[in-house]
Amino acid sequence: MASERSIDSKDRQIVRALQQDGRLSNIDLAERVNLSPSPCLRRVRLLEEGGVIQGYSAVVDPKAVGLRITAFIRITLARHDREAVGRFEAQVQTIDEILDCHLLTGEADYLLRVMVADLDAYEDFVRERLHGITGISSITTSLVFGTVKASRAMPI
Amino acid sequence: MASERSIDSKDRQIVRALQQDGRLSNIDLAERVNLSPSPCLRRVRLLEEGGVIQGYSAVVDPKAVGLRITAFIRITLARHDREAVGRFEAQVQTIDEILDCHLLTGEADYLLRVMVADLDAYEDFVRERLHGITGISSITTSLVFGTVKASRAMPI
DNA sequence: CATGAAATATGCACGGT
DNA sequence: ACCGTGCATATTTCATG
C-alpha cells in the first residue's frame, strides 16, 4: 500500500488549513498551526510526497464558466465480467464531462457526476458519449436543480 | 447577478491550468498560457474578484486521512413548504460529514455525499446527525465500493 | 530553529499594437 | 483597450549553519 504514514494532530491542522486555502504561504500556514516556518514546510513536503496531499486546485464557479447543468447518472452494466468492467471504466476516464465515477455496493451500479453547458449539450453528451460506451444496460438521470452545499473540505 | 464578465479563451486557459495546479507561480502560469506575467496576473485577479475562481484548495487523499467510507444518501422530505426546506438546508450546512448536498429535479429529493471513517462512524452519523434533522421522510443509502474517477477539473 | 541568498509576487509607468 | 517591457520593493522560499 501507498499511504499509512501516521498523521498526527499538527498534520491534520495543516491539511485542514490547506483545504480551506490552498494558496496559503508557508509563513501564514505556520502561524496558523503554531509552528515556525521550517518544520511547517517540512511537514507539508512530507504530506505531499506521502500522497496525503495529492495536489492543489482552483475552485471554480461552474455557472461563471458556462456550466449550467449538473447531472447524477446511475448506470448499470449488462455484464459484470472483468473485461466489460475494465472497458467501461477506461472509457469513463477519457470523457471530460464525467467528473466523478463511483462504483456502488450491491449491483454493478455506477454513479456518475456530469457537468455540461445546457440541456442541448446534455442530450449530445448522452447520445454521443454515453451511448458510445459498450455494455451499458440502463441509465437513470437525475438533474441537479440547486446546490445546497458543495464543500471541498473533508471532515478531519 | 454577480458573474457575467465575459470569459475569453485566455481566461479559460488560465482557469484550466489553475484547476490542474492551483499553486502554479504566476510566472509559470504566464508561460503556459503564452502571456507575460503582468497581464497574466491581472487576469487572475479579475477572475478571483469576479467570483470565477472562488478559492484554492489542497486535494487530499481520503484514505490517507482515515476516511474509508463514502456514501451517497438520497433523502426525501416529508413536507416541502419553505420552512421545512429552509430548516433542512440550514442543518445540512452545519454537518461536516456532509460534503455535498444537491436538490434534484422532480420530487423534493436531496442527494448527499457523506464521508466518515468507518461503518461504525457511519452508523453514528445516521443516528446522531441525520435522525436529528426534522422533516425527513425517507433515507436511502448507497455506499461507495470504489472510485473510478474523481476529477476536480471542470470541462471548460 | 534561525539566517540570508535567490526566486517570486506585486505595483506602476511607459510604449507599442 | 489590452498586451509587453522594465523596474523597484516587499514577500516568500529554500538551503545552510
Tab-separated table of C-alpha atoms (C1' of nucleotides) in Angstrom:
chain	number	residue	atom	x	y	z
A	1	MET	CA	0.000	0.000	0.000
A	2	ALA	CA	0.973	3.565	-0.513
A	3	SER	CA	-0.274	5.572	2.389
A	4	GLU	CA	-0.084	4.660	6.045
A	5	ARG	CA	2.257	7.272	7.395
A	6	SER	CA	0.955	8.261	10.788
A	7	ILE	CA	-0.785	11.594	10.633
A	8	ASP	CA	-0.584	13.468	13.895
A	9	SER	CA	-2.627	16.353	15.130
A	10	LYS	CA	-0.377	19.031	13.592
A	11	ASP	CA	-0.510	17.324	10.226
A	12	ARG	CA	-4.263	17.306	10.453
A	13	GLN	CA	-4.274	21.014	11.242
A	14	ILE	CA	-2.082	21.635	8.222
A	15	VAL	CA	-4.276	19.594	5.912
A	16	ARG	CA	-7.377	21.333	7.193
A	17	ALA	CA	-5.857	24.760	6.625
A	18	LEU	CA	-4.675	23.903	3.120
A	19	GLN	CA	-8.078	22.532	2.211
A	20	GLN	CA	-9.595	25.862	3.146
A	21	ASP	CA	-6.920	27.897	1.395
A	22	GLY	CA	-4.571	26.006	-0.862
A	23	ARG	CA	-2.507	29.099	-1.596
A	24	LEU	CA	-1.590	29.923	1.977
A	25	SER	CA	2.030	30.901	2.126
A	26	ASN	CA	4.172	28.706	4.304
A	27	ILE	CA	4.631	31.591	6.709
A	28	ASP	CA	0.925	32.165	7.186
A	29	LEU	CA	0.316	28.444	7.416
A	30	ALA	CA	2.999	28.060	10.074
A	31	GLU	CA	1.464	30.849	12.092
A	32	ARG	CA	-1.980	29.335	11.844
A	33	VAL	CA	-0.850	25.946	13.147
A	34	ASN	CA	1.555	27.364	15.749
A	35	LEU	CA	4.767	26.180	14.186
A	36	SER	CA	7.756	28.022	12.879
A	37	PRO	CA	8.109	28.057	9.091
A	38	SER	CA	10.867	25.465	8.741
A	39	PRO	CA	9.217	22.462	10.398
A	40	CYS	CA	5.922	23.509	8.879
A	41	LEU	CA	7.333	23.377	5.372
A	42	ARG	CA	8.961	20.027	6.137
A	43	ARG	CA	5.599	18.601	7.130
A	44	VAL	CA	3.898	19.959	4.049
A	45	ARG	CA	6.552	18.388	1.807
A	46	LEU	CA	6.166	15.046	3.590
A	47	LEU	CA	2.403	15.194	3.239
A	48	GLU	CA	2.817	15.898	-0.474
A	49	GLU	CA	5.419	13.200	-1.031
A	50	GLY	CA	3.460	10.687	1.029
A	51	GLY	CA	0.403	11.244	-1.137
A	52	VAL	CA	-1.740	12.687	1.634
A	53	ILE	CA	-1.880	15.953	-0.269
A	54	GLN	CA	-2.274	14.891	-3.886
A	55	GLY	CA	-2.190	18.366	-5.354
A	56	TYR	CA	-3.781	21.775	-5.368
A	57	SER	CA	-6.674	23.069	-7.378
A	58	ALA	CA	-8.522	26.292	-8.068
A	59	VAL	CA	-12.171	26.169	-7.041
A	60	VAL	CA	-14.211	27.396	-9.967
A	61	ASP	CA	-17.799	28.624	-10.086
A	62	PRO	CA	-19.480	26.379	-12.667
A	63	LYS	CA	-22.044	28.965	-13.691
A	64	ALA	CA	-19.332	31.563	-14.254
A	65	VAL	CA	-17.699	29.332	-16.853
A	66	GLY	CA	-20.950	28.442	-18.532
A	67	LEU	CA	-21.653	25.063	-16.972
A	68	ARG	CA	-25.294	25.372	-16.060
A	69	ILE	CA	-26.209	21.691	-15.884
A	70	THR	CA	-25.033	19.154	-13.353
A	71	ALA	CA	-26.462	15.654	-13.509
A	72	PHE	CA	-26.088	12.500	-11.491
A	73	ILE	CA	-26.395	9.457	-13.693
A	74	ARG	CA	-26.831	5.953	-12.417
A	75	ILE	CA	-25.573	3.273	-14.726
A	76	THR	CA	-25.963	-0.489	-14.648
A	77	LEU	CA	-23.756	-2.694	-16.761
A	78	ALA	CA	-25.219	-5.551	-18.758
A	79	ARG	CA	-22.387	-7.894	-17.865
A	80	HIS	CA	-20.089	-7.755	-14.875
A	81	ASP	CA	-17.072	-9.700	-16.033
A	82	ARG	CA	-13.644	-8.212	-15.714
A	83	GLU	CA	-13.456	-7.250	-19.353
A	84	ALA	CA	-16.739	-5.343	-19.529
A	85	VAL	CA	-15.965	-3.545	-16.296
A	86	GLY	CA	-12.451	-2.663	-17.398
A	87	ARG	CA	-13.633	-1.302	-20.720
A	88	PHE	CA	-16.343	0.778	-19.105
A	89	GLU	CA	-14.008	2.254	-16.528
A	90	ALA	CA	-11.343	3.015	-19.115
A	91	GLN	CA	-13.803	4.939	-21.261
A	92	VAL	CA	-15.109	6.892	-18.294
A	93	GLN	CA	-11.597	8.211	-17.700
A	94	THR	CA	-11.418	9.715	-21.155
A	95	ILE	CA	-14.682	11.666	-21.012
A	96	ASP	CA	-14.121	15.137	-19.608
A	97	GLU	CA	-17.773	15.821	-18.850
A	98	ILE	CA	-17.740	12.948	-16.356
A	99	LEU	CA	-16.200	14.474	-13.258
A	100	ASP	CA	-16.708	11.600	-10.856
A	101	CYS	CA	-17.499	7.931	-11.216
A	102	HIS	CA	-18.103	5.738	-8.205
A	103	LEU	CA	-18.845	2.043	-8.018
A	104	LEU	CA	-21.642	1.457	-5.558
A	105	THR	CA	-22.184	-1.564	-3.350
A	106	GLY	CA	-24.801	-4.063	-4.360
A	107	GLU	CA	-25.201	-4.413	-8.099
A	108	ALA	CA	-22.515	-3.306	-10.525
A	109	ASP	CA	-24.012	0.121	-10.366
A	110	TYR	CA	-22.051	3.229	-11.089
A	111	LEU	CA	-22.915	6.760	-10.097
A	112	LEU	CA	-21.555	9.462	-12.401
A	113	ARG	CA	-21.454	13.190	-11.842
A	114	VAL	CA	-21.576	15.060	-15.113
A	115	MET	CA	-21.347	18.751	-15.967
A	116	VAL	CA	-22.333	20.331	-19.263
A	117	ALA	CA	-23.321	23.751	-20.570
A	118	ASP	CA	-27.053	23.269	-21.103
A	119	LEU	CA	-29.732	20.736	-21.905
A	120	ASP	CA	-28.738	20.547	-25.551
A	121	ALA	CA	-25.223	19.724	-24.505
A	122	TYR	CA	-26.606	17.169	-22.102
A	123	GLU	CA	-28.542	15.476	-24.858
A	124	ASP	CA	-25.396	15.465	-27.006
A	125	PHE	CA	-23.442	14.016	-24.128
A	126	VAL	CA	-25.864	11.139	-23.657
A	127	ARG	CA	-26.123	10.384	-27.365
A	128	GLU	CA	-22.507	10.833	-28.368
A	129	ARG	CA	-20.630	9.808	-25.257
A	130	LEU	CA	-22.721	7.567	-23.044
A	131	HIS	CA	-24.281	5.574	-25.835
A	132	GLY	CA	-20.818	5.150	-27.245
A	133	ILE	CA	-19.842	3.097	-24.228
A	134	THR	CA	-20.438	-0.570	-24.737
A	135	GLY	CA	-22.061	-2.806	-22.176
A	136	ILE	CA	-24.408	-0.356	-20.509
A	137	SER	CA	-27.744	-1.877	-19.598
A	138	SER	CA	-29.586	1.033	-18.015
A	139	ILE	CA	-29.194	4.779	-17.475
A	140	THR	CA	-31.091	6.848	-14.922
A	141	THR	CA	-30.605	10.593	-14.956
A	142	SER	CA	-31.174	12.946	-12.028
A	143	LEU	CA	-30.672	16.582	-12.872
A	144	VAL	CA	-29.432	18.963	-10.207
A	145	PHE	CA	-31.942	21.687	-9.533
A	146	GLY	CA	-29.890	23.500	-6.945
A	147	THR	CA	-26.826	23.090	-4.809
A	148	VAL	CA	-27.267	23.458	-1.083
A	149	LYS	CA	-23.698	22.664	-0.154
A	150	ALA	CA	-20.550	21.858	-2.092
A	151	SER	CA	-17.585	21.553	0.202
A	152	ARG	CA	-14.106	20.530	-0.729
A	153	ALA	CA	-13.053	20.182	2.896
A	154	MET	CA	-13.096	16.665	4.234
A	155	PRO	CA	-14.058	16.248	7.883
A	156	ILE	CA	-10.683	15.648	9.508
B	1	MET	CA	-26.327	38.911	-10.569
B	2	ALA	CA	-22.726	38.522	-9.655
B	3	SER	CA	-20.965	36.864	-12.508
B	4	GLU	CA	-21.329	37.702	-16.155
B	5	ARG	CA	-17.932	39.034	-17.047
B	6	SER	CA	-17.072	37.739	-20.473
B	7	ILE	CA	-14.560	34.947	-20.244
B	8	ASP	CA	-12.350	34.771	-23.283
B	9	SER	CA	-10.133	31.999	-24.484
B	10	LYS	CA	-7.111	33.127	-22.457
B	11	ASP	CA	-9.171	33.257	-19.287
B	12	ARG	CA	-10.331	29.745	-19.964
B	13	GLN	CA	-6.740	28.607	-20.419
B	14	ILE	CA	-5.838	30.200	-17.114
B	15	VAL	CA	-8.740	28.603	-15.286
B	16	ARG	CA	-7.905	25.226	-16.766
B	17	ALA	CA	-4.284	25.499	-15.738
B	18	LEU	CA	-5.143	26.579	-12.201
B	19	GLN	CA	-7.619	23.737	-11.841
B	20	GLN	CA	-4.856	21.306	-12.668
B	21	ASP	CA	-2.314	23.005	-10.427
B	22	GLY	CA	-3.614	25.635	-8.061
B	23	ARG	CA	-0.139	26.503	-6.828
B	24	LEU	CA	1.371	27.404	-10.176
B	25	SER	CA	3.512	30.503	-9.818
B	26	ASN	CA	2.356	33.432	-11.866
B	27	ILE	CA	5.495	33.169	-13.962
B	28	ASP	CA	4.919	29.518	-14.835
B	29	LEU	CA	1.239	30.177	-15.425
B	30	ALA	CA	2.038	33.064	-17.749
B	31	GLU	CA	4.428	30.888	-19.692
B	32	ARG	CA	1.880	28.100	-20.003
B	33	VAL	CA	-0.793	30.375	-21.453
B	34	ASN	CA	1.620	32.403	-23.613
B	35	LEU	CA	1.289	35.660	-21.774
B	36	SER	CA	3.767	37.791	-19.959
B	37	PRO	CA	3.488	37.846	-16.175
B	38	SER	CA	1.831	41.255	-15.802
B	39	PRO	CA	-1.331	40.744	-17.845
B	40	CYS	CA	-1.488	37.173	-16.630
B	41	LEU	CA	-1.623	38.269	-13.012
B	42	ARG	CA	-4.134	40.975	-13.904
B	43	ARG	CA	-6.423	38.338	-15.369
B	44	VAL	CA	-6.061	36.027	-12.411
B	45	ARG	CA	-7.009	38.832	-10.025
B	46	LEU	CA	-10.027	39.721	-12.142
B	47	LEU	CA	-11.120	36.091	-12.220
B	48	GLU	CA	-10.791	35.942	-8.438
B	49	GLU	CA	-12.586	39.226	-7.830
B	50	GLY	CA	-15.304	38.350	-10.320
B	51	GLY	CA	-16.012	35.108	-8.490
B	52	VAL	CA	-14.976	32.851	-11.333
B	53	ILE	CA	-12.175	31.488	-9.188
B	54	GLN	CA	-13.723	31.159	-5.764
B	55	GLY	CA	-10.613	29.966	-3.998
B	56	TYR	CA	-7.913	27.353	-3.878
B	57	SER	CA	-7.859	24.033	-2.133
B	58	ALA	CA	-5.495	21.191	-1.385
B	59	VAL	CA	-6.644	17.877	-2.855
B	60	VAL	CA	-6.472	15.292	-0.101
B	61	ASP	CA	-6.440	11.508	-0.310
B	62	PRO	CA	-9.400	10.421	1.851
B	63	LYS	CA	-7.882	7.083	2.783
B	64	ALA	CA	-4.664	8.741	3.883
B	65	VAL	CA	-6.568	10.770	6.456
B	66	GLY	CA	-8.620	7.839	7.656
B	67	LEU	CA	-11.843	8.416	5.733
B	68	ARG	CA	-12.567	4.946	4.437
B	69	ILE	CA	-16.305	5.290	3.840
B	70	THR	CA	-18.024	7.445	1.261
B	71	ALA	CA	-21.779	7.233	0.951
B	72	PHE	CA	-24.402	8.787	-1.268
B	73	ILE	CA	-27.620	9.284	0.617
B	74	ARG	CA	-30.894	10.129	-1.001
B	75	ILE	CA	-33.311	11.980	1.197
B	76	THR	CA	-36.950	12.852	0.741
B	77	LEU	CA	-38.615	15.456	2.907
B	78	ALA	CA	-41.992	14.833	4.474
B	79	ARG	CA	-43.202	18.341	3.715
B	80	HIS	CA	-41.979	20.718	1.068
B	81	ASP	CA	-43.005	24.093	2.405
B	82	ARG	CA	-40.468	26.858	2.630
B	83	GLU	CA	-39.973	26.415	6.344
B	84	ALA	CA	-39.227	22.683	6.274
B	85	VAL	CA	-36.893	23.108	3.331
B	86	GLY	CA	-35.091	26.032	4.933
B	87	ARG	CA	-34.590	24.184	8.195
B	88	PHE	CA	-33.281	21.100	6.431
B	89	GLU	CA	-30.843	23.064	4.299
B	90	ALA	CA	-29.594	25.072	7.256
B	91	GLN	CA	-28.838	21.948	9.235
B	92	VAL	CA	-27.039	20.352	6.312
B	93	GLN	CA	-24.625	23.284	6.274
B	94	THR	CA	-23.562	22.636	9.851
B	95	ILE	CA	-22.743	18.952	9.477
B	96	ASP	CA	-19.118	18.471	8.434
B	97	GLU	CA	-19.541	14.879	7.303
B	98	ILE	CA	-21.919	16.075	4.601
B	99	LEU	CA	-19.632	17.293	1.848
B	100	ASP	CA	-22.212	17.974	-0.832
B	101	CYS	CA	-25.948	18.390	-0.889
B	102	HIS	CA	-27.851	18.802	-4.134
B	103	LEU	CA	-31.528	19.314	-4.730
B	104	LEU	CA	-32.660	17.090	-7.567
B	105	THR	CA	-35.386	17.765	-10.074
B	106	GLY	CA	-38.687	16.059	-9.618
B	107	GLU	CA	-39.608	15.436	-6.013
B	108	ALA	CA	-38.020	17.396	-3.185
B	109	ASP	CA	-35.245	14.870	-3.221
B	110	TYR	CA	-31.783	15.645	-1.979
B	111	LEU	CA	-28.624	13.766	-2.760
B	112	LEU	CA	-25.936	13.960	-0.096
B	113	ARG	CA	-22.326	12.891	-0.304
B	114	VAL	CA	-21.012	11.874	3.077
B	115	MET	CA	-17.558	10.827	4.264
B	116	VAL	CA	-16.769	9.085	7.547
B	117	ALA	CA	-14.011	6.938	8.997
B	118	ASP	CA	-15.706	3.530	9.033
B	119	LEU	CA	-19.027	1.751	9.279
B	120	ASP	CA	-19.331	2.424	12.988
B	121	ALA	CA	-18.893	6.101	12.317
B	122	TYR	CA	-21.451	5.844	9.554
B	123	GLU	CA	-23.972	4.315	11.907
B	124	ASP	CA	-23.251	7.090	14.401
B	125	PHE	CA	-23.664	9.673	11.669
B	126	VAL	CA	-27.081	8.362	10.674
B	127	ARG	CA	-28.312	8.015	14.257
B	128	GLU	CA	-26.880	11.207	15.714
B	129	ARG	CA	-26.891	13.583	12.768
B	130	LEU	CA	-29.384	12.551	10.138
B	131	HIS	CA	-32.094	11.476	12.536
B	132	GLY	CA	-31.563	14.750	14.333
B	133	ILE	CA	-32.842	16.600	11.276
B	134	THR	CA	-36.546	17.162	11.403
B	135	GLY	CA	-38.843	16.615	8.472
B	136	ILE	CA	-37.071	13.752	6.738
B	137	SER	CA	-39.430	11.200	5.297
B	138	SER	CA	-37.075	8.645	3.745
B	139	ILE	CA	-33.363	7.848	3.606
B	140	THR	CA	-31.706	5.607	1.031
B	141	THR	CA	-28.016	4.843	1.439
B	142	SER	CA	-25.630	3.796	-1.326
B	143	LEU	CA	-22.146	3.015	-0.111
B	144	VAL	CA	-19.210	3.646	-2.393
B	145	PHE	CA	-17.338	0.465	-3.115
B	146	GLY	CA	-14.664	2.029	-5.271
B	147	THR	CA	-13.824	5.234	-7.040
B	148	VAL	CA	-13.161	5.022	-10.752
B	149	LYS	CA	-12.660	8.723	-11.297
B	150	ALA	CA	-12.669	11.778	-9.078
B	151	SER	CA	-11.742	14.884	-11.009
B	152	ARG	CA	-11.770	18.426	-9.779
B	153	ALA	CA	-11.305	19.828	-13.254
B	154	MET	CA	-14.465	21.060	-14.916
B	155	PRO	CA	-14.719	20.601	-18.668
B	156	ILE	CA	-14.024	24.127	-19.907
C	1	DC	C1'	15.100	26.817	14.705
C	2	DA	C1'	17.401	30.946	12.718
C	3	DT	C1'	19.662	33.278	8.914
C	4	DG	C1'	20.478	35.011	4.401
C	5	DA	C1'	20.701	34.457	-0.659
C	6	DA	C1'	17.812	33.568	-4.588
C	7	DA	C1'	13.351	33.405	-6.567
C	8	DT	C1'	8.858	35.271	-6.810
C	9	DA	C1'	4.964	38.488	-6.266
C	10	DT	C1'	3.170	42.904	-6.742
C	11	DG	C1'	2.521	47.583	-8.234
C	12	DC	C1'	3.489	51.053	-11.525
C	13	DA	C1'	4.901	53.743	-15.507
C	14	DC	C1'	5.669	53.778	-20.396
C	15	DG	C1'	5.480	52.462	-25.268
C	16	DG	C1'	3.576	49.529	-28.854
C	17	DT	C1'	-0.151	47.125	-31.390
D	1	DA	C1'	-8.349	48.612	-24.802
D	2	DC	C1'	-5.074	45.410	-23.988
D	3	DC	C1'	-0.504	43.491	-24.083
D	4	DG	C1'	4.546	43.698	-23.267
D	5	DT	C1'	8.638	45.525	-21.050
D	6	DG	C1'	11.276	47.273	-17.437
D	7	DC	C1'	11.957	48.330	-12.902
D	8	DA	C1'	11.501	48.934	-7.569
D	9	DT	C1'	10.071	46.934	-3.461
D	10	DA	C1'	8.043	43.504	-0.432
D	11	DT	C1'	7.492	38.900	0.419
D	12	DT	C1'	8.468	34.078	0.253
D	13	DT	C1'	11.079	30.009	-0.456
D	14	DC	C1'	14.686	27.106	0.487
D	15	DA	C1'	19.359	25.544	1.636
D	16	DT	C1'	22.621	26.149	5.110
D	17	DG	C1'	24.662	26.693	9.712
